[in-house]
Amino acid sequence: KATRNGFRASSPTWVQNVWSADLLPFVRPNDQTTFLKNPWTPNIGTVEGTAFLGYSIIVLAGLYLLLRVLKKLRVSMEENLMLLLSISFFLLMLGPALHYKNGFQFNIFGMPFIFPLPYLLLHKIPFVGETQEPGRMFPFFILPLSILVAFMLKRINSFLISLPAWLRGALLAGYFLILIIEYLPLPFPTTDLSSKPVFDIIRSDPENKAVLVLPLGF
């Protein structure tokens, strides 16, 4: 009904291109990191620019993909689904064009070149194509990827079955400790949501008025 009445996706491709994920943040921590050095956050900022997978995830996911390519794994339908979701949302996060170090135009043989991506097709789908910040799809990418890594951890645990149970448990605990080191920001960033004096003035006003709060802080 909305489309028949003239509703169209209102987010133009150039806006989606601005808020697309850069390739570099996938392998470089953002500026909220505590334990890892050499952070890099793209121009769009920490929230939309957060795409760091963690080196422990990258290593196991890379090993999983390598073994799949070499056909060394017997995989289930669940794994195939998780792999499909991981690849799909990774490509969608990248937006309409490939970005690297805040740039999407690359000089090839002296000519500017743009690498178009599947998101250009998604943009044409009503409602779905209106998504403004492709980079915010990161949770939908990291969740299935984490499940694939869990499958890989299970295989590694089975491979080390000859080791004592306490040693395998210690190795697994060590892996999760590395995850914590990679992800945990200290001190944990918070937002001050305490009441401002202006709201006390408004509350004590006896007149019946409407208040419009405009988010002009940014």
Coordinates of N, CA and C in Angstrom, one line a residue:
K1 N 0.8 -1.2 0.0 CA 0.0 0.0 0.0 C 0.9 1.3 0.0
A2 N 1.9 1.2 0.8 CA 2.8 2.4 0.9 C 3.5 2.7 -0.5
T3 N 4.0 1.6 -1.1 CA 4.6 1.8 -2.4 C 3.7 2.3 -3.5
R4 N 2.4 1.8 -3.4 CA 1.4 2.3 -4.4 C 1.1 3.8 -4.2
N5 N 1.3 4.2 -3.0 CA 1.0 5.7 -2.7 C 2.2 6.5 -2.9
G6 N 3.3 5.9 -3.5 CA 4.4 6.7 -3.9 C 5.6 6.6 -2.9
F7 N 5.6 5.8 -1.9 CA 6.7 5.6 -1.0 C 7.9 5.0 -1.7
R8 N 9.1 5.6 -1.6 CA 10.2 5.0 -2.2 C 11.4 5.0 -1.2
A9 N 12.4 4.2 -1.4 CA 13.5 4.2 -0.5 C 14.2 5.5 -0.5
S10 N 14.3 6.1 0.7 CA 14.8 7.5 0.7 C 16.3 7.7 0.9
S11 N 17.0 6.6 1.1 CA 18.4 6.8 1.4 C 19.2 6.6 0.1
P12 N 19.8 7.6 -0.5 CA 20.5 7.5 -1.8 C 21.7 6.7 -1.7
T13 N 22.2 6.2 -2.8 CA 23.4 5.3 -2.8 C 24.6 6.0 -2.2
W14 N 24.8 7.3 -2.5 CA 26.0 8.0 -2.0 C 26.0 8.0 -0.5
V15 N 24.8 8.1 0.2 CA 24.8 8.1 1.6 C 25.2 6.7 2.2
Q16 N 24.7 5.7 1.6 CA 25.1 4.3 2.0 C 26.6 4.1 1.7
N17 N 27.1 4.7 0.7 CA 28.5 4.5 0.4 C 29.4 5.2 1.5
V18 N 28.9 6.3 2.0 CA 29.6 7.0 3.1 C 29.7 6.1 4.4
W19 N 28.6 5.4 4.7 CA 28.5 4.7 5.9 C 28.8 3.2 5.7
S20 N 29.5 2.9 4.7 CA 29.9 1.5 4.5 C 31.1 1.1 5.3
A21 N 31.3 -0.2 5.5 CA 32.5 -0.6 6.3 C 33.7 -0.6 5.4
D22 N 34.8 -0.1 6.0 CA 36.1 -0.1 5.4 C 36.8 -1.5 5.6
L23 N 37.6 -2.0 4.7 CA 38.2 -3.3 4.8 C 39.2 -3.3 6.0
L24 N 39.9 -2.2 6.3 CA 41.0 -2.2 7.3 C 40.5 -2.5 8.7
P25 N 39.4 -1.9 9.1 CA 38.9 -2.2 10.5 C 38.6 -3.6 10.8
F26 N 38.5 -4.5 9.8 CA 38.2 -5.9 10.1 C 39.5 -6.5 10.8
V27 N 40.6 -6.0 10.4 CA 41.9 -6.6 10.9 C 42.6 -5.6 11.9
R28 N 42.1 -4.4 12.1 CA 42.7 -3.5 13.0 C 41.7 -3.0 14.1
P29 N 42.2 -3.1 15.4 CA 41.2 -2.6 16.4 C 40.9 -1.2 16.3
N30 N 39.8 -0.8 16.9 CA 39.4 0.6 16.9 C 40.0 1.4 18.0
D31 N 39.7 2.7 18.1 CA 40.3 3.5 19.1 C 39.8 3.3 20.5
Q32 N 38.9 2.4 20.7 CA 38.4 2.0 22.1 C 39.3 0.9 22.7
T33 N 40.2 0.4 21.9 CA 41.0 -0.7 22.4 C 41.8 -0.4 23.6
T34 N 42.0 -1.3 24.5 CA 42.8 -1.1 25.7 C 44.2 -1.9 25.6
F35 N 44.1 -3.1 25.3 CA 45.3 -4.0 25.3 C 46.1 -4.0 24.0
L36 N 45.3 -3.8 22.9 CA 46.0 -3.9 21.6 C 46.4 -2.6 21.1
K37 N 47.6 -2.5 20.5 CA 48.1 -1.3 20.0 C 47.9 -1.1 18.5
N38 N 48.3 0.1 18.0 CA 48.1 0.4 16.6 C 46.7 0.4 16.1
P39 N 45.8 1.0 16.9 CA 44.4 1.0 16.4 C 44.2 1.9 15.2
W40 N 43.1 1.7 14.5 CA 42.7 2.6 13.4 C 41.2 2.6 13.3
T41 N 40.7 3.8 13.3 CA 39.2 4.0 13.2 C 38.9 4.9 12.0
P42 N 38.0 4.4 11.1 CA 37.8 5.2 9.8 C 37.1 6.5 10.1
N43 N 36.9 7.3 9.1 CA 36.4 8.7 9.3 C 34.9 8.7 9.8
I44 N 34.2 7.6 9.6 CA 32.8 7.6 10.0 C 32.6 7.4 11.5
G45 N 33.7 7.1 12.2 CA 33.7 7.1 13.7 C 33.7 5.7 14.2
T46 N 33.7 5.6 15.5 CA 33.9 4.3 16.2 C 32.6 3.4 16.1
V47 N 31.4 3.9 16.1 CA 30.2 3.1 16.1 C 30.1 2.4 14.8
E48 N 30.0 3.2 13.7 CA 29.8 2.5 12.4 C 31.1 1.9 11.9
G49 N 32.2 2.4 12.5 CA 33.5 1.9 12.0 C 34.0 0.7 12.8
T50 N 33.3 0.2 13.7 CA 33.7 -0.9 14.5 C 33.4 -2.2 13.7
A51 N 34.5 -2.9 13.2 CA 34.3 -4.1 12.5 C 35.4 -5.1 12.8
F52 N 36.2 -4.8 13.9 CA 37.3 -5.6 14.3 C 36.8 -7.0 14.7
L53 N 37.4 -8.0 14.1 CA 36.9 -9.4 14.3 C 37.7 -10.0 15.5
G54 N 38.9 -9.6 15.8 CA 39.7 -10.2 16.8 C 40.7 -11.2 16.1
Y55 N 41.9 -11.1 16.4 CA 42.9 -12.0 15.7 C 42.6 -13.5 16.0
S56 N 42.1 -13.8 17.2 CA 41.8 -15.2 17.5 C 40.7 -15.7 16.6
I57 N 39.7 -14.8 16.3 CA 38.7 -15.2 15.4 C 39.2 -15.4 14.0
I58 N 40.0 -14.4 13.6 CA 40.5 -14.4 12.2 C 41.3 -15.7 11.9
V59 N 42.2 -16.1 12.9 CA 43.0 -17.3 12.7 C 42.2 -18.5 12.5
L60 N 41.2 -18.7 13.4 CA 40.4 -20.0 13.4 C 39.5 -19.9 12.2
A61 N 38.9 -18.8 11.9 CA 38.0 -18.7 10.7 C 38.8 -18.9 9.4
G62 N 40.0 -18.4 9.4 CA 40.9 -18.6 8.2 C 41.3 -20.1 8.1
L63 N 41.6 -20.7 9.2 CA 41.9 -22.2 9.2 C 40.7 -23.0 8.7
Y64 N 39.5 -22.6 9.2 CA 38.3 -23.3 8.8 C 38.1 -23.2 7.3
L65 N 38.2 -22.0 6.8 CA 38.0 -21.8 5.3 C 39.0 -22.6 4.5
L66 N 40.3 -22.6 5.0 CA 41.3 -23.3 4.3 C 41.0 -24.8 4.2
L67 N 40.6 -25.4 5.4 CA 40.3 -26.8 5.4 C 39.1 -27.1 4.5
R68 N 38.2 -26.2 4.5 CA 37.0 -26.4 3.6 C 37.4 -26.4 2.1
V69 N 38.3 -25.4 1.8 CA 38.7 -25.4 0.4 C 39.5 -26.6 0.0
L70 N 40.3 -27.1 0.9 CA 41.1 -28.4 0.7 C 40.2 -29.6 0.9
K71 N 38.9 -29.4 1.2 CA 38.0 -30.5 1.4 C 38.4 -31.5 2.4
K72 N 38.9 -30.9 3.5 CA 39.4 -31.8 4.7 C 38.3 -31.9 5.8
L73 N 37.2 -31.2 5.6 CA 36.2 -31.2 6.6 C 34.9 -31.9 6.1
R74 N 34.2 -32.6 7.0 CA 32.9 -33.0 6.7 C 31.9 -32.1 7.4
V75 N 31.2 -31.3 6.6 CA 30.4 -30.2 7.2 C 28.9 -30.6 7.2
S76 N 28.2 -29.9 8.1 CA 26.8 -30.1 8.2 C 26.0 -29.0 7.5
M77 N 24.7 -29.1 7.4 CA 23.9 -28.1 6.8 C 23.9 -26.8 7.6
E78 N 24.0 -27.0 8.9 CA 24.1 -25.8 9.8 C 25.3 -25.0 9.5
E79 N 26.4 -25.7 9.3 CA 27.7 -25.0 8.9 C 27.6 -24.3 7.6
N80 N 26.9 -24.9 6.6 CA 26.8 -24.3 5.3 C 25.9 -23.0 5.5
L81 N 24.9 -23.1 6.3 CA 24.0 -21.9 6.5 C 24.8 -20.8 7.1
M82 N 25.6 -21.1 8.2 CA 26.4 -20.1 8.9 C 27.4 -19.5 7.9
L83 N 28.0 -20.3 7.1 CA 29.0 -19.8 6.1 C 28.3 -18.9 5.1
L84 N 27.1 -19.2 4.6 CA 26.4 -18.4 3.7 C 26.0 -17.1 4.3
L85 N 25.6 -17.1 5.6 CA 25.2 -15.8 6.3 C 26.5 -15.0 6.5
S86 N 27.6 -15.6 6.9 CA 28.8 -14.8 7.1 C 29.3 -14.1 5.9
I87 N 29.3 -14.8 4.8 CA 29.8 -14.2 3.5 C 28.8 -13.2 3.0
S88 N 27.5 -13.4 3.2 CA 26.5 -12.5 2.7 C 26.6 -11.2 3.5
F89 N 26.6 -11.2 4.8 CA 26.6 -10.0 5.6 C 27.9 -9.3 5.5
F90 N 29.0 -10.0 5.3 CA 30.3 -9.4 5.1 C 30.3 -8.5 3.8
L91 N 29.7 -9.1 2.8 CA 29.6 -8.3 1.5 C 28.7 -7.2 1.6
L92 N 27.6 -7.4 2.3 CA 26.6 -6.3 2.5 C 27.2 -5.1 3.4
M93 N 28.0 -5.5 4.4 CA 28.6 -4.5 5.2 C 29.5 -3.5 4.4
L94 N 30.1 -4.0 3.3 CA 31.0 -3.2 2.5 C 30.3 -2.2 1.7
G95 N 29.0 -2.3 1.6 CA 28.2 -1.2 0.9 C 28.3 -1.3 -0.6
P96 N 27.9 -0.2 -1.2 CA 27.8 -0.2 -2.7 C 29.2 -0.4 -3.4
A97 N 30.3 0.1 -2.7 CA 31.6 0.0 -3.3 C 32.6 -0.3 -2.3
L98 N 33.7 -0.9 -2.8 CA 34.8 -1.4 -1.9 C 35.5 -0.1 -1.3
H99 N 35.8 -0.2 0.0 CA 36.5 0.9 0.7 C 37.8 0.4 1.3
Y100 N 38.8 1.2 1.3 CA 40.1 0.8 2.0 C 40.8 2.1 2.4
K101 N 41.1 2.3 3.6 CA 41.7 3.5 4.2 C 40.9 4.7 3.8
N102 N 39.6 4.7 4.0 CA 38.7 5.8 3.8 C 38.6 6.2 2.3
G103 N 39.0 5.4 1.4 CA 38.9 5.7 0.0 C 38.1 4.6 -0.7
F104 N 37.4 5.0 -1.7 CA 36.7 4.0 -2.5 C 37.0 4.1 -4.0
Q105 N 37.8 5.1 -4.4 CA 38.3 5.3 -5.7 C 39.8 4.9 -5.8
F106 N 40.1 3.9 -6.6 CA 41.5 3.4 -6.6 C 42.1 3.7 -8.0
N107 N 43.4 4.1 -8.0 CA 44.1 4.5 -9.2 C 44.6 3.3 -9.8
I108 N 44.1 2.9 -11.0 CA 44.5 1.7 -11.7 C 45.0 2.2 -13.1
F109 N 46.2 2.0 -13.4 CA 46.8 2.5 -14.7 C 46.5 3.9 -15.0
G110 N 46.6 4.7 -13.9 CA 46.4 6.2 -14.0 C 44.9 6.6 -14.2
M111 N 44.0 5.7 -13.9 CA 42.6 6.0 -14.1 C 41.9 5.7 -12.8
P112 N 40.9 6.5 -12.3 CA 40.1 6.2 -11.1 C 39.2 5.0 -11.4
F113 N 39.2 4.1 -10.4 CA 38.3 2.9 -10.6 C 37.6 2.6 -9.3
I114 N 36.3 2.3 -9.4 CA 35.4 1.9 -8.3 C 35.0 0.5 -8.4
F115 N 35.2 -0.3 -7.3 CA 34.8 -1.7 -7.4 C 33.4 -1.8 -6.8
P116 N 32.4 -2.0 -7.7 CA 31.0 -2.2 -7.3 C 30.8 -3.5 -6.5
L117 N 29.9 -3.5 -5.6 CA 29.6 -4.6 -4.8 C 28.1 -5.0 -4.8
P118 N 27.7 -6.2 -4.3 CA 26.3 -6.7 -4.4 C 25.3 -5.7 -3.7
Y119 N 25.8 -4.9 -2.8 CA 24.8 -4.0 -2.2 C 24.1 -3.1 -3.2
L120 N 24.6 -2.8 -4.3 CA 24.0 -2.1 -5.3 C 22.7 -2.7 -5.7
L121 N 22.6 -4.1 -5.7 CA 21.4 -4.8 -6.0 C 20.4 -4.7 -4.9
L122 N 20.9 -4.8 -3.6 CA 20.1 -4.6 -2.5 C 19.4 -3.3 -2.4
H123 N 20.1 -2.3 -2.9 CA 19.5 -0.9 -2.8 C 18.2 -0.8 -3.6
K124 N 18.0 -1.7 -4.6 CA 16.9 -1.6 -5.5 C 15.6 -2.3 -4.9
I125 N 15.8 -3.0 -3.8 CA 14.7 -3.7 -3.1 C 13.9 -2.8 -2.2
P126 N 12.6 -2.6 -2.4 CA 11.8 -1.7 -1.6 C 12.0 -2.0 -0.1
F127 N 12.0 -1.0 0.7 CA 12.1 -1.0 2.2 C 13.5 -1.5 2.6
V128 N 13.9 -2.7 2.2 CA 15.2 -3.3 2.5 C 16.3 -2.4 2.0
G129 N 16.2 -1.9 0.8 CA 17.2 -1.1 0.2 C 17.3 0.3 0.9
E130 N 16.5 0.6 1.8 CA 16.5 1.9 2.4 C 17.5 2.0 3.6
T131 N 18.1 0.9 3.9 CA 19.1 0.9 5.0 C 20.2 1.9 4.7
Q132 N 20.4 2.7 5.7 CA 21.3 3.9 5.5 C 22.8 3.6 5.9
E133 N 23.0 2.8 6.9 CA 24.4 2.5 7.3 C 24.7 1.0 7.2
P134 N 25.2 0.6 6.1 CA 25.6 -0.8 5.9 C 26.6 -1.3 6.9
G135 N 27.4 -0.5 7.4 CA 28.4 -0.9 8.4 C 27.8 -1.4 9.7
R136 N 26.6 -1.0 10.0 CA 25.9 -1.4 11.2 C 25.4 -2.9 11.1
M137 N 25.6 -3.5 10.0 CA 25.3 -5.0 9.9 C 26.3 -5.9 10.5
F138 N 27.3 -5.3 11.1 CA 28.4 -6.1 11.8 C 27.9 -7.2 12.7
P139 N 26.9 -6.9 13.6 CA 26.4 -8.0 14.4 C 25.9 -9.2 13.7
F140 N 25.2 -9.0 12.5 CA 24.7 -10.1 11.7 C 25.8 -10.8 11.0
F141 N 27.0 -10.2 10.9 CA 28.1 -10.9 10.3 C 28.9 -11.7 11.4
I142 N 29.1 -11.1 12.5 CA 30.0 -11.7 13.6 C 29.3 -12.9 14.2
L143 N 28.0 -12.9 14.3 CA 27.3 -14.0 15.0 C 27.4 -15.3 14.2
P144 N 27.1 -15.4 12.9 CA 27.3 -16.7 12.2 C 28.8 -17.0 12.1
L145 N 29.7 -16.0 12.0 CA 31.1 -16.3 12.0 C 31.6 -16.9 13.3
S146 N 31.1 -16.4 14.4 CA 31.4 -17.0 15.7 C 31.0 -18.4 15.8
I147 N 29.8 -18.7 15.2 CA 29.3 -20.1 15.3 C 30.3 -21.0 14.5
L148 N 30.7 -20.5 13.3 CA 31.7 -21.3 12.5 C 33.0 -21.6 13.3
V149 N 33.4 -20.5 14.0 CA 34.6 -20.7 14.8 C 34.4 -21.7 16.0
A150 N 33.2 -21.7 16.5 CA 32.8 -22.7 17.5 C 32.9 -24.1 17.0
F151 N 32.4 -24.3 15.7 CA 32.6 -25.6 15.1 C 34.0 -26.0 15.0
M152 N 34.9 -25.0 14.6 CA 36.3 -25.3 14.5 C 36.9 -25.6 15.8
L153 N 36.5 -24.9 16.9 CA 37.0 -25.2 18.2 C 36.6 -26.7 18.6
K154 N 35.4 -27.0 18.3 CA 35.0 -28.4 18.6 C 35.9 -29.4 17.9
R155 N 36.2 -29.2 16.6 CA 37.1 -30.1 15.9 C 38.5 -30.1 16.5
I156 N 39.0 -29.0 16.9 CA 40.3 -28.9 17.5 C 40.3 -29.7 18.9
N157 N 39.2 -29.6 19.6 CA 39.1 -30.3 20.9 C 39.1 -31.8 20.6
S158 N 38.4 -32.2 19.6 CA 38.4 -33.6 19.2 C 39.7 -34.1 18.8
F159 N 40.4 -33.3 18.1 CA 41.8 -33.7 17.6 C 42.8 -33.8 18.8
L160 N 42.5 -33.1 19.8 CA 43.4 -33.1 21.0 C 42.9 -34.0 22.1
I161 N 42.0 -35.0 21.7 CA 41.3 -35.8 22.7 C 42.3 -36.7 23.5
S162 N 43.5 -36.9 22.9 CA 44.5 -37.7 23.6 C 45.1 -37.0 24.8
L163 N 45.0 -35.7 24.8 CA 45.5 -34.9 25.9 C 44.7 -35.0 27.2
P164 N 45.2 -34.8 28.3 CA 44.4 -34.8 29.6 C 43.3 -33.8 29.5
A165 N 42.2 -34.1 30.1 CA 41.0 -33.2 30.1 C 41.3 -31.8 30.6
W166 N 42.1 -31.8 31.7 CA 42.5 -30.5 32.3 C 43.3 -29.6 31.4
L167 N 44.2 -30.3 30.6 CA 45.0 -29.5 29.6 C 44.1 -28.9 28.5
R168 N 43.2 -29.7 28.0 CA 42.3 -29.2 27.0 C 41.5 -28.1 27.5
G169 N 41.0 -28.3 28.7 CA 40.2 -27.2 29.3 C 41.0 -25.9 29.5
A170 N 42.3 -26.1 29.9 CA 43.2 -24.9 30.0 C 43.4 -24.2 28.7
L171 N 43.6 -25.0 27.6 CA 43.8 -24.4 26.3 C 42.6 -23.6 25.9
L172 N 41.4 -24.2 26.1 CA 40.2 -23.5 25.7 C 40.0 -22.3 26.5
A173 N 40.3 -22.3 27.8 CA 40.2 -21.1 28.7 C 41.1 -20.1 28.2
G174 N 42.3 -20.5 27.8 CA 43.3 -19.5 27.3 C 42.8 -18.8 26.1
Y175 N 42.1 -19.6 25.2 CA 41.6 -19.0 24.0 C 40.6 -17.9 24.3
F176 N 39.7 -18.2 25.3 CA 38.7 -17.2 25.6 C 39.3 -16.0 26.4
L177 N 40.4 -16.2 27.1 CA 41.1 -15.1 27.7 C 41.7 -14.2 26.6
I178 N 42.2 -14.8 25.5 CA 42.7 -14.0 24.4 C 41.5 -13.1 23.8
L179 N 40.3 -13.8 23.7 CA 39.2 -13.0 23.2 C 38.9 -11.8 24.1
I180 N 38.9 -12.0 25.4 CA 38.6 -10.9 26.3 C 39.6 -9.8 26.1
I181 N 40.9 -10.2 26.0 CA 41.9 -9.2 25.9 C 41.7 -8.4 24.6
E182 N 41.3 -9.0 23.5 CA 41.1 -8.4 22.2 C 39.8 -7.4 22.2
Y183 N 38.8 -7.8 23.0 CA 37.5 -7.1 22.9 C 37.3 -6.1 24.0
L184 N 37.8 -6.4 25.2 CA 37.4 -5.6 26.4 C 38.0 -4.2 26.4
P185 N 37.2 -3.1 26.4 CA 37.7 -1.8 26.6 C 37.7 -1.4 28.0
L186 N 38.8 -0.9 28.5 CA 38.9 -0.4 29.9 C 39.5 1.0 29.9
P187 N 38.9 1.9 30.6 CA 37.7 1.8 31.3 C 36.5 1.7 30.3
F188 N 35.5 1.0 30.8 CA 34.4 0.7 29.8 C 33.7 2.0 29.5
P189 N 33.5 2.3 28.2 CA 32.9 3.6 27.8 C 31.4 3.7 28.2
T190 N 31.0 4.8 28.8 CA 29.6 5.0 29.1 C 29.2 6.3 28.7
T191 N 27.9 6.5 28.7 CA 27.3 7.8 28.3 C 26.6 8.4 29.5
D192 N 26.8 9.7 29.8 CA 26.1 10.4 30.9 C 24.7 10.7 30.5
L193 N 23.8 10.0 31.2 CA 22.3 10.2 30.9 C 21.7 10.9 32.1
S194 N 22.4 11.5 33.0 CA 21.8 12.2 34.1 C 21.0 13.4 33.6
S195 N 20.1 13.8 34.4 CA 19.2 14.9 34.1 C 19.9 16.2 34.1
K196 N 19.6 17.1 33.1 CA 20.2 18.4 33.0 C 19.4 19.4 33.6
P197 N 20.0 20.5 34.1 CA 19.2 21.6 34.8 C 18.0 22.1 34.0
V198 N 18.1 22.2 32.7 CA 17.1 22.7 31.9 C 15.8 21.9 32.1
F199 N 15.9 20.6 32.3 CA 14.7 19.8 32.5 C 14.0 20.0 33.8
D200 N 14.8 20.4 34.8 CA 14.2 20.8 36.1 C 13.4 22.1 35.9
I201 N 13.9 23.0 35.1 CA 13.1 24.3 34.9 C 11.8 24.0 34.1
I202 N 11.9 23.1 33.1 CA 10.7 22.7 32.3 C 9.7 22.1 33.2
R203 N 10.1 21.2 34.1 CA 9.2 20.4 35.0 C 8.5 21.3 36.0
S204 N 9.2 22.4 36.4 CA 8.6 23.3 37.4 C 7.7 24.3 36.7
D205 N 7.7 24.4 35.4 CA 6.8 25.4 34.7 C 5.4 25.0 34.9
P206 N 4.5 25.8 35.4 CA 3.1 25.5 35.6 C 2.3 25.4 34.4
E207 N 2.7 26.1 33.3 CA 2.0 26.1 32.1 C 2.0 24.8 31.3
N208 N 0.9 24.5 30.6 CA 0.8 23.2 29.9 C 1.4 23.5 28.5
K209 N 2.6 23.1 28.2 CA 3.2 23.3 26.9 C 3.9 22.0 26.4
A210 N 4.1 21.9 25.1 CA 4.8 20.8 24.5 C 6.3 21.2 24.4
V211 N 7.1 20.2 24.6 CA 8.6 20.4 24.5 C 9.1 19.5 23.4
L212 N 9.9 20.2 22.5 CA 10.5 19.5 21.4 C 12.0 19.5 21.6
V213 N 12.6 18.3 21.8 CA 14.0 18.2 22.0 C 14.7 17.9 20.6
L214 N 15.6 18.8 20.2 CA 16.3 18.7 19.0 C 17.7 18.2 19.2
P215 N 18.1 17.1 18.6 CA 19.5 16.5 18.9 C 20.6 17.3 18.1
L216 N 20.9 18.5 18.6 CA 21.9 19.3 17.9 C 23.3 19.2 18.5
G217 N 23.4 18.2 19.4 CA 24.7 18.1 20.1 C 25.9 17.7 19.1
F218 N 25.5 17.0 18.0 CA 26.5 16.5 17.1 C 26.8 17.5 16.0

